[in-house]
PDB file of C-alpha atoms in Angstrom:
ATOM      1  CA  MET U 244     103.322 121.977 132.332  1.00 61.00           C
ATOM      2  CA  GLY U 245     101.004 119.056 131.599  1.00 70.00           C
ATOM      3  CA  VAL U 246     100.458 117.239 128.311  1.00 73.00           C
ATOM      4  CA  LEU U 247      97.213 119.071 127.505  1.00 68.00           C
ATOM      5  CA  GLN U 248      98.755 122.453 128.304  1.00 69.00           C
ATOM      6  CA  ARG U 249     101.699 121.738 126.000  1.00 72.00           C
ATOM      7  CA  PHE U 250      99.249 120.657 123.287  1.00 70.00           C
ATOM      8  CA  GLU U 251      97.309 123.920 123.574  1.00 65.00           C
ATOM      9  CA  ARG U 252     100.552 125.927 123.560  1.00 68.00           C
ATOM     10  CA  ARG U 253     101.661 124.238 120.319  1.00 65.00           C
ATOM     11  CA  LEU U 254      98.300 124.998 118.730  1.00 62.00           C
ATOM     12  CA  GLU U 255      98.608 128.694 119.575  1.00 56.00           C
ATOM     13  CA  GLY U 256     101.153 129.103 116.817  1.00 52.00           C
ATOM     14  CA  LEU U 257      98.918 127.312 114.324  1.00 52.00           C
ATOM     15  CA  VAL U 258      95.491 128.706 115.065  1.00 47.00           C
ATOM     16  CA  SER U 259      94.745 131.888 113.158  1.00 43.00           C
ATOM     17  CA  GLY U 260      92.152 133.108 110.691  1.00 44.00           C
ATOM     18  CA  ALA U 261      90.088 130.297 109.192  1.00 47.00           C
ATOM     19  CA  PHE U 262      91.963 127.767 111.323  1.00 47.00           C
ATOM     20  CA  ALA U 263      90.768 129.501 114.489  1.00 47.00           C
ATOM     21  CA  LYS U 264      87.215 129.660 113.130  1.00 51.00           C
ATOM     22  CA  ALA U 265      87.250 125.916 112.528  1.00 51.00           C
ATOM     23  CA  PHE U 266      88.458 125.325 116.063  1.00 51.00           C
ATOM     24  CA  ARG U 267      85.327 127.043 117.387  1.00 51.00           C
ATOM     25  CA  ALA U 268      83.388 123.988 116.227  1.00 46.00           C
ATOM     26  CA  ASP U 269      81.345 122.161 118.807  1.00 68.00           C
ATOM     27  CA  VAL U 270      84.122 119.602 119.323  1.00 77.00           C
ATOM     28  CA  GLN U 271      87.321 121.276 120.541  1.00 80.00           C
ATOM     29  CA  PRO U 272      90.769 119.764 119.834  1.00 81.00           C
ATOM     30  CA  VAL U 273      91.606 119.767 123.535  1.00 84.00           C
ATOM     31  CA  GLU U 274      88.521 117.594 124.150  1.00 86.00           C
ATOM     32  CA  ILE U 275      89.829 115.071 121.632  1.00 87.00           C
ATOM     33  CA  ALA U 276      93.275 115.172 123.238  1.00 89.00           C
ATOM     34  CA  SER U 277      91.735 114.508 126.645  1.00 89.00           C
ATOM     35  CA  ALA U 278      89.702 111.621 125.198  1.00 89.00           C
ATOM     36  CA  LEU U 279      92.873 110.064 123.787  1.00 91.00           C
ATOM     37  CA  GLN U 280      94.515 110.228 127.211  1.00 91.00           C
ATOM     38  CA  ARG U 281      91.500 108.497 128.755  1.00 90.00           C
ATOM     39  CA  GLU U 282      91.597 105.863 126.027  1.00 91.00           C
ATOM     40  CA  LEU U 283      95.228 105.106 126.894  1.00 90.00           C
ATOM     41  CA  ASP U 284      94.436 104.808 130.583  1.00 90.00           C
ATOM     42  CA  ASP U 285      91.329 102.682 130.014  1.00 89.00           C
ATOM     43  CA  LYS U 286      93.027 100.289 127.585  1.00 87.00           C
ATOM     44  CA  ALA U 287      96.343  99.965 129.448  1.00 85.00           C
ATOM     45  CA  ALA U 288      97.109  96.246 129.810  1.00 82.00           C
ATOM     46  CA  ILE U 289      99.693  95.061 132.335  1.00 79.00           C
ATOM     47  CA  MET U 290     101.760  92.384 130.577  1.00 70.00           C
ATOM     48  CA  ASN U 291     104.281  91.963 133.387  1.00 70.00           C
ATOM     49  CA  LYS U 292     105.823  94.025 136.187  1.00 72.00           C
ATOM     50  CA  ASP U 293     107.873  96.025 133.670  1.00 73.00           C
ATOM     51  CA  VAL U 294     105.531  96.359 130.697  1.00 73.00           C
ATOM     52  CA  THR U 295     102.124  98.047 130.471  1.00 83.00           C
ATOM     53  CA  LEU U 296     100.927  97.903 126.879  1.00 80.00           C
ATOM     54  CA  VAL U 297      98.672 100.608 125.390  1.00 85.00           C
ATOM     55  CA  PRO U 298      97.149 101.147 121.927  1.00 86.00           C
ATOM     56  CA  ASN U 299      99.069 103.031 119.263  1.00 86.00           C
ATOM     57  CA  GLN U 300      96.423 103.365 116.506  1.00 87.00           C
ATOM     58  CA  PHE U 301      93.405 105.644 117.063  1.00 92.00           C
ATOM     59  CA  VAL U 302      90.294 106.646 115.122  1.00 91.00           C
ATOM     60  CA  VAL U 303      88.442 109.780 116.244  1.00 90.00           C
ATOM     61  CA  GLU U 304      84.851 109.671 114.980  1.00 91.00           C
ATOM     62  CA  LEU U 305      82.974 112.959 114.585  1.00 89.00           C
ATOM     63  CA  SER U 306      79.550 114.058 113.457  1.00 89.00           C
ATOM     64  CA  GLU U 307      79.297 115.208 109.852  1.00 89.00           C
ATOM     65  CA  HIS U 308      79.135 118.830 111.027  1.00 88.00           C
ATOM     66  CA  ASP U 309      82.284 118.630 113.174  1.00 87.00           C
ATOM     67  CA  TYR U 310      84.146 116.434 110.690  1.00 88.00           C
ATOM     68  CA  ASN U 311      83.582 118.857 107.813  1.00 87.00           C
ATOM     69  CA  ARG U 312      84.856 121.791 109.870  1.00 84.00           C
ATOM     70  CA  LEU U 313      87.969 120.060 111.218  1.00 83.00           C
ATOM     71  CA  SER U 314      88.945 117.657 108.434  1.00 82.00           C
ATOM     72  CA  ILE U 315      90.628 120.422 106.391  1.00 83.00           C
ATOM     73  CA  TYR U 316      93.251 120.632 109.133  1.00 83.00           C
ATOM     74  CA  ALA U 317      93.279 116.918 109.897  1.00 83.00           C
ATOM     75  CA  GLY U 318      96.940 116.445 108.914  1.00 84.00           C
ATOM     76  CA  THR U 319      98.301 119.052 111.330  1.00 85.00           C
ATOM     77  CA  LEU U 320      95.813 118.280 114.071  1.00 87.00           C
ATOM     78  CA  CYS U 321      96.335 114.503 113.944  1.00 88.00           C
ATOM     79  CA  THR U 322     100.109 114.991 114.086  1.00 88.00           C
ATOM     80  CA  GLU U 323      99.748 117.051 117.257  1.00 88.00           C
ATOM     81  CA  LEU U 324      97.281 114.563 118.747  1.00 90.00           C
ATOM     82  CA  ALA U 325      99.742 111.732 118.091  1.00 89.00           C
ATOM     83  CA  GLU U 326     102.332 113.724 120.024  1.00 89.00           C
ATOM     84  CA  VAL U 327      99.857 113.986 122.930  1.00 89.00           C
ATOM     85  CA  VAL U 328      99.599 110.185 122.923  1.00 90.00           C
ATOM     86  CA  ARG U 329     103.375 109.749 122.943  1.00 89.00           C
ATOM     87  CA  GLU U 330     103.868 112.298 125.735  1.00 90.00           C
ATOM     88  CA  HIS U 331     101.143 110.816 127.925  1.00 90.00           C
ATOM     89  CA  ALA U 332     102.503 107.303 127.355  1.00 88.00           C
ATOM     90  CA  ALA U 333     105.992 108.480 128.340  1.00 88.00           C
ATOM     91  CA  GLU U 334     104.741 110.203 131.504  1.00 88.00           C
ATOM     92  CA  GLN U 335     102.782 107.114 132.584  1.00 88.00           C
ATOM     93  CA  ARG U 336     105.568 104.738 131.504  1.00 87.00           C
ATOM     94  CA  TYR U 337     103.279 102.946 129.088  1.00 87.00           C
ATOM     95  CA  GLN U 338     104.724 100.781 126.327  1.00 81.00           C
ATOM     96  CA  LEU U 339     103.870 101.598 122.707  1.00 80.00           C
ATOM     97  CA  HIS U 340     104.446  98.861 120.137  1.00 75.00           C
ATOM     98  CA  GLY U 341     104.687 100.520 116.754  1.00 73.00           C
ATOM     99  CA  ASP U 342     104.222 104.038 115.440  1.00 79.00           C
ATOM    100  CA  VAL U 343     101.422 106.218 116.825  1.00 86.00           C
ATOM    101  CA  GLU U 344      98.732 107.129 114.308  1.00 87.00           C
ATOM    102  CA  VAL U 345      95.624 109.239 114.866  1.00 90.00           C
ATOM    103  CA  ARG U 346      93.062 109.758 112.124  1.00 89.00           C
ATOM    104  CA  MET U 347      89.601 111.268 111.872  1.00 90.00           C
ATOM    105  CA  ALA U 348      86.483 109.646 110.493  1.00 91.00           C
ATOM    106  CA  ARG U 349      82.893 110.720 109.957  1.00 90.00           C
ATOM    107  CA  ALA U 350      80.172 108.866 111.845  1.00 89.00           C
ATOM    108  CA  ASP U 351      76.572 109.420 110.746  1.00 89.00           C
ATOM    109  CA  ASP U 352      75.166 108.226 114.073  1.00 88.00           C
ATOM    110  CA  LEU U 353      76.858 110.971 116.146  1.00 86.00           C
ATOM    111  CA  ASP U 354      75.253 114.279 117.005  1.00 85.00           C
ATOM    112  CA  ILE U 355      77.002 117.643 116.773  1.00 84.00           C
ATOM    113  CA  GLY U 356      79.454 118.083 119.621  1.00 82.00           C
ATOM    114  CA  VAL U 357      79.786 114.343 120.282  1.00 85.00           C
ATOM    115  CA  HIS U 358      82.897 112.371 119.442  1.00 87.00           C
ATOM    116  CA  ARG U 359      83.989 108.771 119.860  1.00 89.00           C
ATOM    117  CA  VAL U 360      87.474 107.258 120.066  1.00 90.00           C
ATOM    118  CA  SER U 361      88.398 103.692 119.150  1.00 90.00           C
ATOM    119  CA  SER U 362      91.882 102.223 119.375  1.00 88.00           C
ATOM    120  CA  SER U 363      93.978  99.172 118.624  1.00 84.00           C
ATOM    121  CA  VAL U 364      97.478  97.826 119.089  1.00 79.00           C
ATOM    122  CA  VAL U 365      99.309  97.462 115.782  1.00 77.00           C
ATOM    123  CA  ALA U 366     102.751  95.991 116.287  1.00 71.00           C
ATOM    124  CA  ALA U 367     105.734  97.212 114.335  1.00 70.00           C
ATOM    125  CA  VAL U 368     107.189  94.505 112.124  1.00 73.00           C
ATOM    126  CA  ARG U 369     110.622  95.001 110.598  1.00 69.00           C
ATOM    127  CA  SER U 370     113.286  92.927 108.928  1.00 72.00           C
ATOM    128  CA  VAL U 371     116.400  92.415 111.035  1.00 70.00           C
ATOM    129  CA  THR U 372     118.779  90.450 108.825  1.00 61.00           C
ATOM    130  CA  PRO U 373     119.623  91.498 105.266  1.00 59.00           C
ATOM    131  CA  PRO U 374     118.227  89.299 102.501  1.00 51.00           C
ATOM    132  CA  ALA U 375     120.427  86.452 101.376  1.00 49.00           C
ATOM    133  CA  SER U 376     122.223  87.499  98.222  1.00 47.00           C
ATOM    134  CA  ALA U 377     121.845  85.381  95.156  1.00 43.00           C
ATOM    135  CA  VAL U 378     125.055  83.760  93.940  1.00 42.00           C
ATOM    136  CA  PRO U 379     125.345  83.972  90.142  1.00 44.00           C
ATOM    137  CA  GLN U 380     126.067  80.702  88.379  1.00 45.00           C
ATOM    138  CA  ALA U 381     129.203  80.601  86.226  1.00 43.00           C
ATOM    139  CA  ARG U 382     128.595  80.015  82.568  1.00 48.00           C
ATOM    140  CA  VAL U 383     131.038  79.338  79.751  1.00 43.00           C
ATOM    141  CA  ALA U 384     130.036  80.182  76.231  1.00 47.00           C
ATOM    142  CA  SER U 385     131.640  81.266  73.013  1.00 46.00           C
ATOM    143  CA  PRO U 386     131.376  84.953  72.088  1.00 50.00           C
ATOM    144  CA  ALA U 387     128.991  84.102  69.257  1.00 50.00           C
ATOM    145  CA  ALA U 388     126.709  82.080  71.493  1.00 46.00           C
ATOM    146  CA  GLU U 389     126.825  84.665  74.296  1.00 51.00           C
ATOM    147  CA  THR U 390     125.111  87.296  72.166  1.00 51.00           C
ATOM    148  CA  SER U 391     122.027  85.102  71.787  1.00 53.00           C
ATOM    149  CA  VAL U 392     121.607  84.233  75.462  1.00 55.00           C
ATOM    150  CA  ILE U 393     118.551  85.794  77.093  1.00 53.00           C
ATOM    151  CA  PRO U 394     118.936  85.943  80.874  1.00 56.00           C
ATOM    152  CA  GLU U 395     116.163  84.285  82.855  1.00 58.00           C
ATOM    153  CA  ARG U 396     113.979  86.508  84.974  1.00 57.00           C
ATOM    154  CA  PRO U 397     114.241  85.458  88.638  1.00 56.00           C
ATOM    155  CA  ALA U 398     111.022  84.331  90.260  1.00 62.00           C
ATOM    156  CA  ALA U 399     109.398  86.904  92.543  1.00 72.00           C
ATOM    157  CA  PRO U 400     110.069  85.972  96.194  1.00 82.00           C
ATOM    158  CA  ALA U 401     107.315  85.127  98.600  1.00 89.00           C
ATOM    159  CA  TYR U 402     106.627  87.781 101.208  1.00 89.00           C
ATOM    160  CA  LEU U 403     104.668  88.534 104.355  1.00 88.00           C
ATOM    161  CA  GLU U 404     102.205  91.410 104.264  1.00 86.00           C
ATOM    162  CA  VAL U 405     101.594  93.262 107.517  1.00 82.00           C
ATOM    163  CA  ALA U 406      99.414  96.383 107.655  1.00 72.00           C
ATOM    164  CA  GLY U 407     100.147  97.078 103.992  1.00 73.00           C
ATOM    165  CA  ASP U 408     103.932  96.613 104.284  1.00 80.00           C
ATOM    166  CA  ARG U 409     105.736  93.830 102.430  1.00 84.00           C
ATOM    167  CA  HIS U 410     108.561  91.815 103.988  1.00 88.00           C
ATOM    168  CA  PRO U 411     110.233  89.580 101.362  1.00 88.00           C
ATOM    169  CA  LEU U 412     111.132  86.025 102.379  1.00 88.00           C
ATOM    170  CA  THR U 413     114.467  85.650 100.621  1.00 85.00           C
ATOM    171  CA  ARG U 414     116.089  83.238 103.070  1.00 88.00           C
ATOM    172  CA  PRO U 415     115.507  79.465 103.170  1.00 90.00           C
ATOM    173  CA  VAL U 416     114.313  79.839 106.767  1.00 92.00           C
ATOM    174  CA  THR U 417     112.883  83.064 108.242  1.00 91.00           C
ATOM    175  CA  VAL U 418     112.524  83.252 112.026  1.00 93.00           C
ATOM    176  CA  LEU U 419     109.752  85.448 113.454  1.00 91.00           C
ATOM    177  CA  GLY U 420     109.824  86.734 117.009  1.00 90.00           C
ATOM    178  CA  ARG U 421     110.254  89.556 119.477  1.00 85.00           C
ATOM    179  CA  GLY U 422     113.901  88.959 120.318  1.00 84.00           C
ATOM    180  CA  THR U 423     117.080  90.136 118.657  1.00 80.00           C
ATOM    181  CA  GLN U 424     118.164  86.800 117.168  1.00 84.00           C
ATOM    182  CA  VAL U 425     115.401  86.688 114.553  1.00 88.00           C
ATOM    183  CA  ASP U 426     114.997  87.627 110.899  1.00 87.00           C
ATOM    184  CA  LEU U 427     111.655  89.437 111.211  1.00 88.00           C
ATOM    185  CA  ARG U 428     111.086  91.261 114.503  1.00 86.00           C
ATOM    186  CA  VAL U 429     107.514  91.673 115.747  1.00 86.00           C
ATOM    187  CA  ASP U 430     107.154  94.198 118.585  1.00 81.00           C
ATOM    188  CA  ASP U 431     104.171  92.491 120.188  1.00 80.00           C
ATOM    189  CA  ALA U 432     104.121  91.580 123.875  1.00 78.00           C
ATOM    190  CA  GLY U 433     102.246  88.350 123.048  1.00 82.00           C
ATOM    191  CA  VAL U 434     105.034  87.150 120.756  1.00 87.00           C
ATOM    192  CA  SER U 435     107.874  84.985 122.062  1.00 90.00           C
ATOM    193  CA  ARG U 436     111.499  85.901 121.438  1.00 89.00           C
ATOM    194  CA  ARG U 437     111.731  83.086 118.873  1.00 92.00           C
ATOM    195  CA  HIS U 438     108.113  82.434 118.084  1.00 95.00           C
ATOM    196  CA  ALA U 439     107.827  80.702 114.711  1.00 94.00           C
ATOM    197  CA  GLU U 440     109.656  80.158 111.460  1.00 94.00           C
ATOM    198  CA  ILE U 441     108.785  79.913 107.788  1.00 94.00           C
ATOM    199  CA  ARG U 442     110.644  77.324 105.735  1.00 93.00           C
ATOM    200  CA  LEU U 443     110.489  77.939 102.031  1.00 90.00           C
ATOM    201  CA  GLY U 444     109.571  74.968  99.897  1.00 78.00           C
ATOM    202  CA  PRO U 445     107.939  73.987  97.806  1.00 82.00           C
ATOM    203  CA  PRO U 446     105.783  73.810  99.740  1.00 89.00           C
ATOM    204  CA  ALA U 447     106.408  76.615 102.226  1.00 92.00           C
ATOM    205  CA  VAL U 448     105.837  75.496 105.811  1.00 94.00           C
ATOM    206  CA  LEU U 449     104.996  77.393 108.996  1.00 95.00           C
ATOM    207  CA  VAL U 450     106.512  75.928 112.170  1.00 95.00           C
ATOM    208  CA  ASP U 451     105.768  77.019 115.744  1.00 95.00           C
ATOM    209  CA  LEU U 452     108.938  77.159 117.862  1.00 92.00           C
ATOM    210  CA  THR U 453     107.250  76.058 121.116  1.00 91.00           C
ATOM    211  CA  SER U 454     106.061  79.633 121.648  1.00 92.00           C
ATOM    212  CA  THR U 455     104.270  80.615 124.849  1.00 90.00           C
ATOM    213  CA  ASN U 456     101.016  81.755 123.231  1.00 90.00           C
ATOM    214  CA  GLY U 457     101.055  79.536 120.165  1.00 92.00           C
ATOM    215  CA  THR U 458     100.801  80.157 116.441  1.00 93.00           C
ATOM    216  CA  SER U 459      97.656  80.094 114.332  1.00 92.00           C
ATOM    217  CA  LEU U 460      97.055  79.630 110.623  1.00 91.00           C
ATOM    218  CA  ASP U 461      93.749  80.904 109.244  1.00 88.00           C
ATOM    219  CA  GLY U 462      92.396  81.012 112.791  1.00 87.00           C
ATOM    220  CA  VAL U 463      93.432  77.458 113.748  1.00 90.00           C
ATOM    221  CA  ARG U 464      96.274  76.805 116.176  1.00 92.00           C
ATOM    222  CA  VAL U 465      99.049  74.790 114.552  1.00 92.00           C
ATOM    223  CA  THR U 466     102.479  73.397 115.321  1.00 93.00           C
ATOM    224  CA  GLU U 467     103.400  72.858 111.666  1.00 93.00           C
ATOM    225  CA  ALA U 468     101.371  73.489 108.524  1.00 93.00           C
ATOM    226  CA  GLU U 469     101.747  74.194 104.823  1.00 93.00           C
ATOM    227  CA  LEU U 470     101.379  77.774 103.642  1.00 92.00           C
ATOM    228  CA  HIS U 471      99.434  78.889 100.602  1.00 91.00           C
ATOM    229  CA  ASP U 472      98.981  82.265  98.966  1.00 89.00           C
ATOM    230  CA  GLY U 473      96.678  84.281 101.240  1.00 88.00           C
ATOM    231  CA  SER U 474      97.258  82.208 104.394  1.00 89.00           C
ATOM    232  CA  VAL U 475      96.850  84.327 107.543  1.00 90.00           C
ATOM    233  CA  ILE U 476      99.460  83.715 110.248  1.00 91.00           C
ATOM    234  CA  GLY U 477      98.599  84.790 113.787  1.00 90.00           C
ATOM    235  CA  ILE U 478     101.269  85.346 116.441  1.00 89.00           C
ATOM    236  CA  GLY U 479     100.314  87.292 119.552  1.00 85.00           C
ATOM    237  CA  GLU U 480      97.934  90.032 118.434  1.00 81.00           C
ATOM    238  CA  THR U 481      99.650  90.390 115.058  1.00 85.00           C
ATOM    239  CA  MET U 482      98.319  89.032 111.761  1.00 86.00           C
ATOM    240  CA  LEU U 483     100.690  88.395 108.848  1.00 88.00           C
ATOM    241  CA  VAL U 484      99.471  87.382 105.404  1.00 90.00           C
ATOM    242  CA  TYR U 485     101.636  84.978 103.420  1.00 92.00           C
ATOM    243  CA  ARG U 486     101.875  85.885  99.749  1.00 89.00           C
ATOM    244  CA  GLN U 487     103.343  83.716  96.984  1.00 88.00           C
ATOM    245  CA  PRO U 488     103.346  85.587  93.661  1.00 83.00           C
ATOM    246  CA  ALA U 489     102.678  83.504  90.600  1.00 73.00           C
ATOM    247  CA  ASP U 490     105.818  82.701  88.602  1.00 57.00           C
TER     248      ASP U 490
END
């Protein structure tokens, strides 16, 4: 049984009543599923003999008419469509970097019955090593004096923001890369195993570790550069925003 047939079989248990009526809209779910398969095939990029990279984030644009009829069931439908993507990628031995996400959007320039699919590769970024624990400083004080001591609030750590997720930089040096011996792993085929590192300051500094494809800062390729709040770090196809909260 093929991917599309399994998709339709799963929908059989979901489609009833108003749900079935919505699925008689001009754009059928199976048409969207087929379009997602084509998008994977069209965007498949051969990175090497073992890795063919495909998108993992998809936006399905619909006319206002079709969007209004299907959007009520967008959660269930998009979950099933994401499963179609994963199954097709597995059958074709495609590589997915990051979680698969499918969402619907309304497009005013589309006619009824017409849909459009756009896609992108969004790498998964995750911390590998636990944050360095702070070592409390010993303090000697008399019982009377101890009652008046107000503990200092620790400064908020700098962090990297990637696709809305925060990754605190709590170590003096944080290594970014695709390999296993790093602190922040970036599943991006364009990223070297040990690609770059961030050295906390002040000032914080970004250092390229002689990576294959280089490291950029605010769109400019660098080997070493100071970081400021809002600086955009580019490694491979992944963008990471450096954030330094005010003390």
